[in-house]
């Protein structure tokens, strides 16, 4: 009789351990799924600001957004001959304002000095990338 009770207790302990392990695995899976949207997202911005950059005709606008920290890195790329610092800053401020309204942010803080990078593209055309970093808070 004692052996039977010990056997039943051991089997119920083993079954409980198996169910606890399955529960932990499902909780871990849910936790990783809930943080899936915290990775850095690269957003190609439609150029709806032609009045802000009259000199530059072909401009590429890009945002790198990290939802967990609220950090946004803005990149403005155009040909070196048509680049103007003031125009790039104006476009950056307009893009930040639209982004803040879309994601319901109220405050922004610049985290680093704006940078320019000069390079040649694959066709040999001289290009400039203006980069600005901001952290948004609600």
Short mmCIF file of the C-alpha atoms (twelve columns), coordinates in Angstrom:
data_MODEL
# 
_entry.id   MODEL 
# 
loop_
_atom_site.group_PDB 
_atom_site.id 
_atom_site.type_symbol 
_atom_site.label_atom_id 
_atom_site.label_alt_id 
_atom_site.label_comp_id 
_atom_site.label_asym_id 
_atom_site.label_seq_id 
_atom_site.Cartn_x 
_atom_site.Cartn_y 
_atom_site.Cartn_z 
_atom_site.pdbx_PDB_model_num 
ATOM 1   C CA . UNK A 1   0.000  0.000  0.000   1 
ATOM 2   C CA . UNK A 2   2.832  2.378  0.874   1 
ATOM 3   C CA . UNK A 3   4.590  1.543  -2.383  1 
ATOM 4   C CA . UNK A 4   1.409  2.316  -4.290  1 
ATOM 5   C CA . UNK A 5   1.047  5.739  -2.591  1 
ATOM 6   C CA . UNK A 6   4.703  6.544  -3.258  1 
ATOM 7   C CA . UNK A 7   4.268  5.558  -6.911  1 
ATOM 8   C CA . UNK A 8   1.149  7.733  -7.289  1 
ATOM 9   C CA . UNK A 9   2.906  10.676 -5.611  1 
ATOM 10  C CA . UNK A 10  5.934  10.293 -7.883  1 
ATOM 11  C CA . UNK A 11  3.776  10.141 -11.031 1 
ATOM 12  C CA . UNK A 12  1.746  13.186 -10.004 1 
ATOM 13  C CA . UNK A 13  4.993  15.078 -9.252  1 
ATOM 14  C CA . UNK A 14  6.372  14.164 -12.694 1 
ATOM 15  C CA . UNK A 15  3.137  15.190 -14.413 1 
ATOM 16  C CA . UNK A 16  3.128  18.491 -12.525 1 
ATOM 17  C CA . UNK A 17  6.704  19.175 -13.596 1 
ATOM 18  C CA . UNK A 18  5.843  18.551 -17.263 1 
ATOM 19  C CA . UNK A 19  2.821  20.886 -17.154 1 
ATOM 20  C CA . UNK A 20  4.853  23.576 -15.355 1 
ATOM 21  C CA . UNK A 21  7.540  23.389 -18.039 1 
ATOM 22  C CA . UNK A 22  4.915  23.772 -20.798 1 
ATOM 23  C CA . UNK A 23  3.418  26.760 -18.989 1 
ATOM 24  C CA . UNK A 24  6.840  28.421 -18.685 1 
ATOM 25  C CA . UNK A 25  7.513  27.872 -22.388 1 
ATOM 26  C CA . UNK A 26  4.190  29.434 -23.384 1 
ATOM 27  C CA . UNK A 27  4.782  32.428 -21.074 1 
ATOM 28  C CA . UNK A 28  8.242  32.930 -22.565 1 
ATOM 29  C CA . UNK A 29  6.775  32.782 -26.081 1 
ATOM 30  C CA . UNK A 30  4.145  35.394 -25.171 1 
ATOM 31  C CA . UNK A 31  6.827  37.653 -23.692 1 
ATOM 32  C CA . UNK A 32  8.957  37.501 -26.845 1 
ATOM 33  C CA . UNK A 33  5.895  38.140 -29.014 1 
ATOM 34  C CA . UNK A 34  4.954  41.240 -27.026 1 
ATOM 35  C CA . UNK A 35  8.412  42.756 -27.614 1 
ATOM 36  C CA . UNK A 36  8.463  41.951 -31.321 1 
ATOM 37  C CA . UNK A 37  7.605  45.552 -32.219 1 
ATOM 38  C CA . UNK A 38  10.523 47.057 -30.254 1 
ATOM 39  C CA . UNK A 39  13.121 46.376 -32.939 1 
ATOM 40  C CA . UNK A 40  14.442 49.285 -34.970 1 
ATOM 41  C CA . UNK A 41  12.149 50.021 -37.896 1 
ATOM 42  C CA . UNK A 42  13.407 51.632 -41.098 1 
ATOM 43  C CA . UNK A 43  10.763 53.917 -42.577 1 
ATOM 44  C CA . UNK A 44  11.093 55.405 -46.065 1 
ATOM 45  C CA . UNK A 45  9.399  58.805 -45.884 1 
ATOM 46  C CA . UNK A 46  7.426  60.075 -48.837 1 
ATOM 47  C CA . UNK A 47  8.814  63.412 -50.011 1 
ATOM 48  C CA . UNK A 48  5.826  65.699 -49.496 1 
ATOM 49  C CA . UNK A 49  8.016  68.697 -48.634 1 
ATOM 50  C CA . UNK A 50  9.226  70.037 -52.020 1 
ATOM 51  C CA . UNK A 51  8.624  73.634 -50.941 1 
ATOM 52  C CA . UNK A 52  11.151 73.168 -48.112 1 
ATOM 53  C CA . UNK A 53  13.986 72.017 -50.385 1 
ATOM 54  C CA . UNK A 54  13.724 74.037 -53.560 1 
ATOM 55  C CA . UNK A 55  17.362 73.532 -54.625 1 
ATOM 56  C CA . UNK A 56  17.397 69.738 -54.379 1 
ATOM 57  C CA . UNK A 57  15.247 67.930 -56.920 1 
ATOM 58  C CA . UNK A 58  15.865 64.279 -56.019 1 
ATOM 59  C CA . UNK A 59  15.879 63.690 -52.276 1 
ATOM 60  C CA . UNK A 60  15.749 60.473 -50.271 1 
ATOM 61  C CA . UNK A 61  14.222 60.705 -46.773 1 
ATOM 62  C CA . UNK A 62  14.554 57.901 -44.246 1 
ATOM 63  C CA . UNK A 63  13.757 57.372 -40.547 1 
ATOM 64  C CA . UNK A 64  15.164 54.701 -38.248 1 
ATOM 65  C CA . UNK A 65  12.706 54.393 -35.367 1 
ATOM 66  C CA . UNK A 66  13.203 52.419 -32.136 1 
ATOM 67  C CA . UNK A 67  9.820  52.195 -30.349 1 
ATOM 68  C CA . UNK A 68  11.253 51.028 -27.025 1 
ATOM 69  C CA . UNK A 69  13.410 54.138 -26.529 1 
ATOM 70  C CA . UNK A 70  11.551 56.586 -28.776 1 
ATOM 71  C CA . UNK A 71  14.765 57.352 -30.665 1 
ATOM 72  C CA . UNK A 72  14.508 58.474 -34.280 1 
ATOM 73  C CA . UNK A 73  17.418 58.942 -36.685 1 
ATOM 74  C CA . UNK A 74  16.544 61.044 -39.739 1 
ATOM 75  C CA . UNK A 75  18.577 60.827 -42.958 1 
ATOM 76  C CA . UNK A 76  18.297 63.316 -45.843 1 
ATOM 77  C CA . UNK A 77  20.281 62.287 -48.936 1 
ATOM 78  C CA . UNK A 78  20.707 64.313 -52.128 1 
ATOM 79  C CA . UNK A 79  23.370 65.286 -54.653 1 
ATOM 80  C CA . UNK A 80  26.222 67.394 -53.289 1 
ATOM 81  C CA . UNK A 81  25.696 70.166 -55.842 1 
ATOM 82  C CA . UNK A 82  22.103 70.794 -54.718 1 
ATOM 83  C CA . UNK A 83  22.589 70.342 -50.949 1 
ATOM 84  C CA . UNK A 84  21.764 73.191 -48.540 1 
ATOM 85  C CA . UNK A 85  22.058 72.895 -44.730 1 
ATOM 86  C CA . UNK A 86  19.063 75.124 -44.067 1 
ATOM 87  C CA . UNK A 87  16.800 73.183 -46.389 1 
ATOM 88  C CA . UNK A 88  17.862 69.872 -44.842 1 
ATOM 89  C CA . UNK A 89  17.153 71.190 -41.322 1 
ATOM 90  C CA . UNK A 90  13.743 72.513 -42.354 1 
ATOM 91  C CA . UNK A 91  12.778 69.174 -43.889 1 
ATOM 92  C CA . UNK A 92  14.016 67.355 -40.766 1 
ATOM 93  C CA . UNK A 93  11.869 69.539 -38.493 1 
ATOM 94  C CA . UNK A 94  8.802  69.024 -40.710 1 
ATOM 95  C CA . UNK A 95  9.310  65.246 -40.790 1 
ATOM 96  C CA . UNK A 96  9.761  65.186 -36.990 1 
ATOM 97  C CA . UNK A 97  6.563  67.189 -36.481 1 
ATOM 98  C CA . UNK A 98  4.570  64.839 -38.720 1 
ATOM 99  C CA . UNK A 99  6.097  61.775 -37.039 1 
ATOM 100 C CA . UNK A 100 5.286  63.115 -33.551 1 
ATOM 101 C CA . UNK A 101 1.676  63.798 -34.531 1 
ATOM 102 C CA . UNK A 102 1.300  60.347 -36.105 1 
ATOM 103 C CA . UNK A 103 2.750  58.481 -33.096 1 
ATOM 104 C CA . UNK A 104 1.236  60.826 -30.458 1 
ATOM 105 C CA . UNK A 105 4.513  62.147 -29.068 1 
ATOM 106 C CA . UNK A 106 4.515  65.538 -27.349 1 
ATOM 107 C CA . UNK A 107 8.187  66.350 -26.746 1 
ATOM 108 C CA . UNK A 108 11.428 65.854 -28.632 1 
ATOM 109 C CA . UNK A 109 15.044 66.268 -27.578 1 
ATOM 110 C CA . UNK A 110 18.031 66.349 -29.921 1 
ATOM 111 C CA . UNK A 111 20.623 63.847 -28.683 1 
ATOM 112 C CA . UNK A 112 23.575 64.609 -30.936 1 
ATOM 113 C CA . UNK A 113 24.876 67.301 -33.219 1 
ATOM 114 C CA . UNK A 114 23.661 66.987 -36.803 1 
ATOM 115 C CA . UNK A 115 26.181 65.344 -39.146 1 
ATOM 116 C CA . UNK A 116 26.954 65.390 -42.862 1 
ATOM 117 C CA . UNK A 117 28.597 62.568 -44.780 1 
ATOM 118 C CA . UNK A 118 29.986 63.068 -48.283 1 
ATOM 119 C CA . UNK A 119 30.308 60.066 -50.598 1 
ATOM 120 C CA . UNK A 120 30.027 58.884 -54.196 1 
ATOM 121 C CA . UNK A 121 27.231 56.551 -55.217 1 
ATOM 122 C CA . UNK A 122 27.698 53.539 -57.487 1 
ATOM 123 C CA . UNK A 123 27.439 55.745 -60.602 1 
ATOM 124 C CA . UNK A 124 30.159 58.117 -59.361 1 
ATOM 125 C CA . UNK A 125 27.805 60.985 -58.485 1 
ATOM 126 C CA . UNK A 126 28.836 62.997 -55.423 1 
ATOM 127 C CA . UNK A 127 26.176 62.723 -52.718 1 
ATOM 128 C CA . UNK A 128 25.574 64.095 -49.204 1 
ATOM 129 C CA . UNK A 129 23.692 62.522 -46.312 1 
ATOM 130 C CA . UNK A 130 22.507 64.832 -43.534 1 
ATOM 131 C CA . UNK A 131 21.731 62.924 -40.303 1 
ATOM 132 C CA . UNK A 132 19.853 64.123 -37.231 1 
ATOM 133 C CA . UNK A 133 19.046 62.211 -33.983 1 
ATOM 134 C CA . UNK A 134 16.038 62.856 -31.756 1 
ATOM 135 C CA . UNK A 135 14.419 61.142 -28.778 1 
ATOM 136 C CA . UNK A 136 10.640 61.535 -28.487 1 
ATOM 137 C CA . UNK A 137 8.683  61.373 -25.218 1 
ATOM 138 C CA . UNK A 138 4.972  61.358 -24.514 1 
# 
